[in-house]
mmCIF file of C-alpha atoms in Angstrom:
data_model
loop_
_atom_site.group_PDB
_atom_site.id
_atom_site.type_symbol
_atom_site.label_atom_id
_atom_site.label_comp_id
_atom_site.label_asym_id
_atom_site.label_seq_id
_atom_site.Cartn_x
_atom_site.Cartn_y
_atom_site.Cartn_z
ATOM 1 C CA GLY A 6 -0.223 -0.365 0.073
ATOM 2 C CA GLU A 7 0.940 3.725 0.180
ATOM 3 C CA SER A 8 2.797 5.769 2.907
ATOM 4 C CA VAL A 9 3.334 9.365 2.712
ATOM 5 C CA GLY A 10 6.027 10.578 5.165
ATOM 6 C CA LEU A 11 8.681 12.923 5.247
ATOM 7 C CA HIS A 12 7.102 14.531 8.270
ATOM 8 C CA LEU A 13 8.071 18.200 9.867
ATOM 9 C CA PRO A 14 5.532 18.608 12.636
ATOM 10 C CA THR A 15 6.670 22.070 12.551
ATOM 11 C CA LEU A 16 7.841 24.941 10.383
ATOM 12 C CA SER A 17 7.860 28.659 11.616
ATOM 13 C CA VAL A 18 8.624 31.533 8.800
ATOM 14 C CA GLN A 19 8.817 35.072 8.903
ATOM 15 C CA GLU A 20 6.098 37.020 7.263
ATOM 16 C CA GLY A 21 7.035 37.702 3.602
ATOM 17 C CA ASP A 22 9.536 35.080 3.445
ATOM 18 C CA ASN A 23 9.112 31.721 1.442
ATOM 19 C CA SER A 24 7.887 28.880 2.713
ATOM 20 C CA ILE A 25 8.475 25.167 1.867
ATOM 21 C CA ILE A 26 6.815 21.954 2.930
ATOM 22 C CA ASN A 27 7.937 18.483 1.694
ATOM 23 C CA CYS A 28 6.593 15.273 1.465
ATOM 24 C CA ALA A 29 7.445 11.705 0.404
ATOM 25 C CA TYR A 30 5.812 8.743 -1.123
ATOM 26 C CA SER A 31 6.264 5.598 -1.611
ATOM 27 C CA ASN A 32 4.215 3.641 -4.176
ATOM 28 C CA SER A 33 5.741 4.532 -7.733
ATOM 29 C CA ALA A 34 2.512 3.769 -9.443
ATOM 30 C CA SER A 35 0.646 6.747 -7.525
ATOM 31 C CA ASP A 36 -0.695 9.306 -9.879
ATOM 32 C CA TYR A 37 -2.642 12.111 -8.594
ATOM 33 C CA PHE A 38 -1.236 14.285 -5.389
ATOM 34 C CA ILE A 39 -3.213 17.311 -3.595
ATOM 35 C CA TRP A 40 -2.286 19.568 -0.634
ATOM 36 C CA TYR A 41 -4.796 20.564 1.621
ATOM 37 C CA LYS A 42 -4.433 23.141 3.991
ATOM 38 C CA GLN A 43 -6.317 22.538 7.485
ATOM 39 C CA GLU A 44 -7.102 25.470 9.799
ATOM 40 C CA SER A 45 -8.424 24.942 13.306
ATOM 41 C CA GLY A 46 -11.859 23.967 13.896
ATOM 42 C CA LYS A 47 -12.080 23.170 9.928
ATOM 43 C CA GLY A 48 -11.664 20.308 7.267
ATOM 44 C CA PRO A 49 -9.023 20.490 4.938
ATOM 45 C CA GLN A 50 -9.233 22.807 2.164
ATOM 46 C CA PHE A 51 -7.697 22.137 -1.423
ATOM 47 C CA ILE A 52 -4.980 24.321 -2.093
ATOM 48 C CA ILE A 53 -3.369 22.799 -5.494
ATOM 49 C CA ASP A 54 -3.203 19.270 -7.051
ATOM 50 C CA ILE A 55 -0.532 18.068 -9.728
ATOM 51 C CA ARG A 56 -0.764 14.881 -11.950
ATOM 52 C CA SER A 57 2.119 12.268 -12.431
ATOM 53 C CA ASN A 58 2.852 13.390 -16.228
ATOM 54 C CA MET A 59 3.652 17.066 -14.586
ATOM 55 C CA ASP A 60 6.900 18.010 -12.409
ATOM 56 C CA LYS A 61 5.657 21.223 -11.514
ATOM 57 C CA ARG A 62 2.322 23.434 -11.156
ATOM 58 C CA GLN A 63 1.406 26.843 -9.918
ATOM 59 C CA GLY A 64 -0.923 28.742 -8.464
ATOM 60 C CA GLN A 65 -1.302 32.196 -6.840
ATOM 61 C CA ARG A 66 1.483 32.487 -4.655
ATOM 62 C CA VAL A 67 1.657 28.303 -4.392
ATOM 63 C CA THR A 68 3.761 25.677 -6.258
ATOM 64 C CA VAL A 69 3.610 22.224 -6.364
ATOM 65 C CA LEU A 70 6.707 20.422 -7.386
ATOM 66 C CA LEU A 71 6.779 16.660 -7.914
ATOM 67 C CA ASN A 72 9.966 14.257 -8.248
ATOM 68 C CA LYS A 73 8.660 11.157 -9.201
ATOM 69 C CA THR A 74 12.414 9.854 -9.577
ATOM 70 C CA VAL A 75 12.521 10.036 -5.514
ATOM 71 C CA LYS A 76 8.995 10.319 -4.704
ATOM 72 C CA HIS A 77 9.019 13.926 -3.330
ATOM 73 C CA LEU A 78 6.605 16.381 -3.328
ATOM 74 C CA SER A 79 7.095 19.985 -2.473
ATOM 75 C CA LEU A 80 4.794 22.711 -1.580
ATOM 76 C CA GLN A 81 6.081 26.612 -2.153
ATOM 77 C CA ILE A 82 4.350 29.226 -0.663
ATOM 78 C CA ALA A 83 5.660 32.461 -2.106
ATOM 79 C CA ALA A 84 5.736 35.821 0.240
ATOM 80 C CA THR A 85 4.237 34.042 3.336
ATOM 81 C CA GLN A 86 1.168 35.778 5.123
ATOM 82 C CA PRO A 87 -0.026 35.105 8.676
ATOM 83 C CA GLY A 88 -3.365 33.744 6.887
ATOM 84 C CA ASP A 89 -1.280 31.192 5.644
ATOM 85 C CA SER A 90 -0.551 29.561 9.351
ATOM 86 C CA ALA A 91 -1.973 26.145 9.369
ATOM 87 C CA VAL A 92 -1.682 22.380 9.015
ATOM 88 C CA TYR A 93 -0.405 21.478 5.690
ATOM 89 C CA PHE A 94 -1.418 17.845 4.251
ATOM 90 C CA CYS A 95 0.201 16.234 1.490
ATOM 91 C CA ALA A 96 -2.320 13.456 0.254
ATOM 92 C CA VAL A 97 -1.952 10.957 -2.647
ATOM 93 C CA TYR A 98 -3.930 8.833 -4.986
ATOM 94 C CA SER A 99 -2.292 5.797 -5.593
ATOM 95 C CA GLY A 100 -4.238 4.931 -8.879
ATOM 96 C CA ALA A 101 -4.511 1.254 -10.023
ATOM 97 C CA GLY A 102 -8.137 1.463 -9.283
ATOM 98 C CA SER A 103 -7.746 2.781 -5.590
ATOM 99 C CA TYR A 104 -9.356 6.315 -5.456
ATOM 100 C CA GLN A 105 -8.962 6.741 -1.527
ATOM 101 C CA LEU A 106 -6.265 9.460 -0.237
ATOM 102 C CA THR A 107 -3.158 8.459 1.576
ATOM 103 C CA PHE A 108 -2.388 11.741 3.911
ATOM 104 C CA GLY A 109 1.036 12.672 5.056
ATOM 105 C CA LYS A 110 1.038 13.513 9.080
ATOM 106 C CA GLY A 111 0.876 17.198 8.194
ATOM 107 C CA THR A 112 3.338 20.329 8.923
ATOM 108 C CA LYS A 113 1.850 22.880 10.940
ATOM 109 C CA LEU A 114 3.443 26.475 9.493
ATOM 110 C CA SER A 115 3.390 29.450 11.651
ATOM 111 C CA VAL A 116 3.671 32.758 10.561
ATOM 112 C CA ILE A 117 5.999 35.152 12.632
ATOM 113 C CA PRO A 118 4.916 38.548 11.666
ATOM 114 C CA GLU B 3 -22.679 27.080 -4.299
ATOM 115 C CA ALA B 4 -22.699 25.145 -0.371
ATOM 116 C CA GLY B 5 -19.764 22.941 0.088
ATOM 117 C CA VAL B 6 -19.770 19.587 1.901
ATOM 118 C CA THR B 7 -21.902 19.554 5.178
ATOM 119 C CA GLN B 8 -21.282 17.736 8.096
ATOM 120 C CA PHE B 9 -24.108 17.370 11.009
ATOM 121 C CA PRO B 10 -23.147 17.242 14.226
ATOM 122 C CA SER B 11 -20.282 19.217 14.133
ATOM 123 C CA HIS B 12 -19.414 17.808 17.777
ATOM 124 C CA SER B 13 -21.017 14.840 19.673
ATOM 125 C CA VAL B 14 -19.843 13.235 23.482
ATOM 126 C CA ILE B 15 -21.301 9.983 23.894
ATOM 127 C CA GLU B 16 -20.875 7.394 26.466
ATOM 128 C CA LYS B 17 -19.093 4.271 25.590
ATOM 129 C CA GLY B 18 -21.587 1.501 24.210
ATOM 130 C CA GLN B 19 -23.388 4.058 23.167
ATOM 131 C CA THR B 20 -24.918 4.821 19.262
ATOM 132 C CA VAL B 21 -24.159 8.100 17.258
ATOM 133 C CA THR B 22 -25.297 8.817 13.926
ATOM 134 C CA LEU B 23 -23.036 10.874 11.928
ATOM 135 C CA ARG B 24 -24.681 13.011 8.716
ATOM 136 C CA CYS B 25 -22.670 14.244 5.434
ATOM 137 C CA ASP B 26 -24.552 16.122 2.911
ATOM 138 C CA PRO B 27 -22.116 16.375 -0.306
ATOM 139 C CA ILE B 28 -21.570 18.841 -2.666
ATOM 140 C CA SER B 29 -25.077 18.949 -5.022
ATOM 141 C CA GLY B 30 -24.004 16.603 -8.211
ATOM 142 C CA HIS B 31 -20.890 14.530 -6.633
ATOM 143 C CA ASP B 32 -21.632 11.162 -6.661
ATOM 144 C CA ASN B 33 -18.140 10.316 -4.905
ATOM 145 C CA LEU B 34 -18.818 10.343 -1.537
ATOM 146 C CA TYR B 35 -15.618 9.917 1.168
ATOM 147 C CA TRP B 36 -15.829 9.245 4.716
ATOM 148 C CA TYR B 37 -12.356 9.626 6.408
ATOM 149 C CA ARG B 38 -11.214 10.151 10.150
ATOM 150 C CA ARG B 39 -8.600 11.448 12.005
ATOM 151 C CA VAL B 40 -7.926 9.692 15.651
ATOM 152 C CA MET B 41 -5.855 11.735 18.343
ATOM 153 C CA GLY B 42 -2.115 12.036 17.007
ATOM 154 C CA LYS B 43 -2.597 10.237 13.898
ATOM 155 C CA GLU B 44 -3.056 10.951 10.222
ATOM 156 C CA ILE B 45 -6.248 11.149 8.411
ATOM 157 C CA LYS B 46 -7.199 7.742 7.244
ATOM 158 C CA PHE B 47 -9.614 6.804 4.462
ATOM 159 C CA LEU B 48 -12.993 4.650 6.278
ATOM 160 C CA LEU B 49 -14.886 4.248 2.707
ATOM 161 C CA HIS B 50 -15.842 5.422 -0.720
ATOM 162 C CA PHE B 51 -19.642 5.453 -2.023
ATOM 163 C CA VAL B 52 -20.557 5.931 -5.760
ATOM 164 C CA LYS B 53 -23.968 7.031 -5.724
ATOM 165 C CA GLU B 54 -25.780 4.816 -3.204
ATOM 166 C CA SER B 55 -23.080 1.809 -3.820
ATOM 167 C CA LYS B 56 -20.156 1.081 -1.630
ATOM 168 C CA GLN B 57 -17.070 1.358 -3.698
ATOM 169 C CA ASP B 58 -14.313 0.804 -1.392
ATOM 170 C CA GLU B 59 -14.801 -0.018 2.291
ATOM 171 C CA SER B 60 -11.827 -1.009 3.287
ATOM 172 C CA GLY B 61 -10.782 1.419 5.713
ATOM 173 C CA MET B 62 -13.689 0.730 7.500
ATOM 174 C CA PRO B 63 -12.347 -0.643 11.125
ATOM 175 C CA ASN B 64 -14.745 -3.086 11.973
ATOM 176 C CA ASN B 65 -18.421 -4.148 12.196
ATOM 177 C CA ARG B 66 -19.501 -1.682 14.516
ATOM 178 C CA PHE B 67 -19.297 1.220 11.482
ATOM 179 C CA LEU B 68 -22.048 1.032 9.325
ATOM 180 C CA ALA B 69 -22.483 3.694 6.759
ATOM 181 C CA GLU B 70 -25.606 4.332 4.203
ATOM 182 C CA ARG B 71 -25.903 6.425 1.280
ATOM 183 C CA THR B 72 -29.297 5.480 0.712
ATOM 184 C CA GLY B 73 -30.757 7.516 -2.477
ATOM 185 C CA GLY B 74 -27.453 8.315 -3.305
ATOM 186 C CA THR B 75 -27.378 12.058 -1.636
ATOM 187 C CA TYR B 76 -26.528 12.190 2.002
ATOM 188 C CA SER B 77 -24.714 9.691 3.646
ATOM 189 C CA THR B 78 -24.930 8.498 7.306
ATOM 190 C CA LEU B 79 -22.575 6.930 9.110
ATOM 191 C CA LYS B 80 -23.729 5.067 12.461
ATOM 192 C CA VAL B 81 -21.025 3.710 15.483
ATOM 193 C CA GLN B 82 -23.057 1.131 17.780
ATOM 194 C CA PRO B 83 -21.860 0.841 19.802
ATOM 195 C CA ALA B 84 -19.116 3.039 20.302
ATOM 196 C CA GLU B 85 -15.694 2.592 22.233
ATOM 197 C CA LEU B 86 -13.454 4.748 23.539
ATOM 198 C CA GLU B 87 -11.079 4.580 20.809
ATOM 199 C CA ASP B 88 -13.505 5.648 18.215
ATOM 200 C CA SER B 89 -13.066 9.245 19.314
ATOM 201 C CA GLY B 90 -11.664 11.788 16.886
ATOM 202 C CA VAL B 91 -12.734 13.963 14.190
ATOM 203 C CA TYR B 92 -14.799 12.274 11.338
ATOM 204 C CA PHE B 93 -14.500 13.981 7.826
ATOM 205 C CA CYS B 94 -16.594 13.350 4.927
ATOM 206 C CA ALA B 95 -15.634 14.704 1.033
ATOM 207 C CA SER B 96 -16.863 14.558 -2.343
ATOM 208 C CA SER B 97 -15.726 14.244 -5.660
ATOM 209 C CA TYR B 98 -17.856 14.944 -8.874
ATOM 210 C CA THR B 99 -15.304 12.325 -11.027
ATOM 211 C CA LEU B 100 -13.072 10.112 -9.788
ATOM 212 C CA ASN B 101 -9.554 10.717 -9.403
ATOM 213 C CA THR B 102 -10.423 14.163 -9.276
ATOM 214 C CA GLU B 103 -10.237 16.766 -5.751
ATOM 215 C CA ALA B 104 -12.096 15.955 -3.022
ATOM 216 C CA PHE B 105 -13.346 18.652 -1.089
ATOM 217 C CA PHE B 106 -13.651 18.099 2.795
ATOM 218 C CA GLY B 107 -16.675 19.156 5.179
ATOM 219 C CA GLN B 108 -15.856 20.766 8.403
ATOM 220 C CA GLY B 109 -15.914 17.707 10.490
ATOM 221 C CA THR B 110 -17.387 15.855 13.428
ATOM 222 C CA ARG B 111 -15.670 15.930 16.459
ATOM 223 C CA LEU B 112 -16.533 12.529 18.113
ATOM 224 C CA THR B 113 -15.688 12.124 21.738
ATOM 225 C CA VAL B 114 -16.671 8.643 24.017
ATOM 226 C CA VAL B 115 -16.109 8.773 27.171
#
């Protein structure tokens, strides 16, 4: 089965700096990857996704990078703002007919004003 | 457009009692998923409905958990009888098609005492 790791429990960044959150997955057949943001008392909120036929995708202030060779995924947040403070999860679809997401443990991002 | 809604937001019950959680997916989403996060652990998949059919229930922990989706609209997850280890946050998610972004509800925090 799939496992998702490289868990850095907490990350503190200065407001205005860039943040990088990393994730590793185990199954080379995994074909779809999602980053979620979870604020206190809320459910996971979709941020950005990427499929295995791409290695980079950009959104508004966020970029996801996928390195299939080493099975590594990262989320970059540009010009981090206080509103970015939350727990960030990577989630992976394993493919091969499985439509369940496997989540990492999450990284709590704290933005220092 | 309303997102995924879950009810109740919190539930505190005694060990041995029954609790029923409800999820209303985004209108038109055939795919409905249940996940849960127990204390200190990752968000884990429980099961997946396509319309009213159970597509994958490999994550259901035991036969004390029963999920239904009669009519293919809202879903319920019943825990009977509840045990202490069932405490956690139960999330529901829905997606329009398979292998696309899943949108999560705010979760139901279940506490079994």
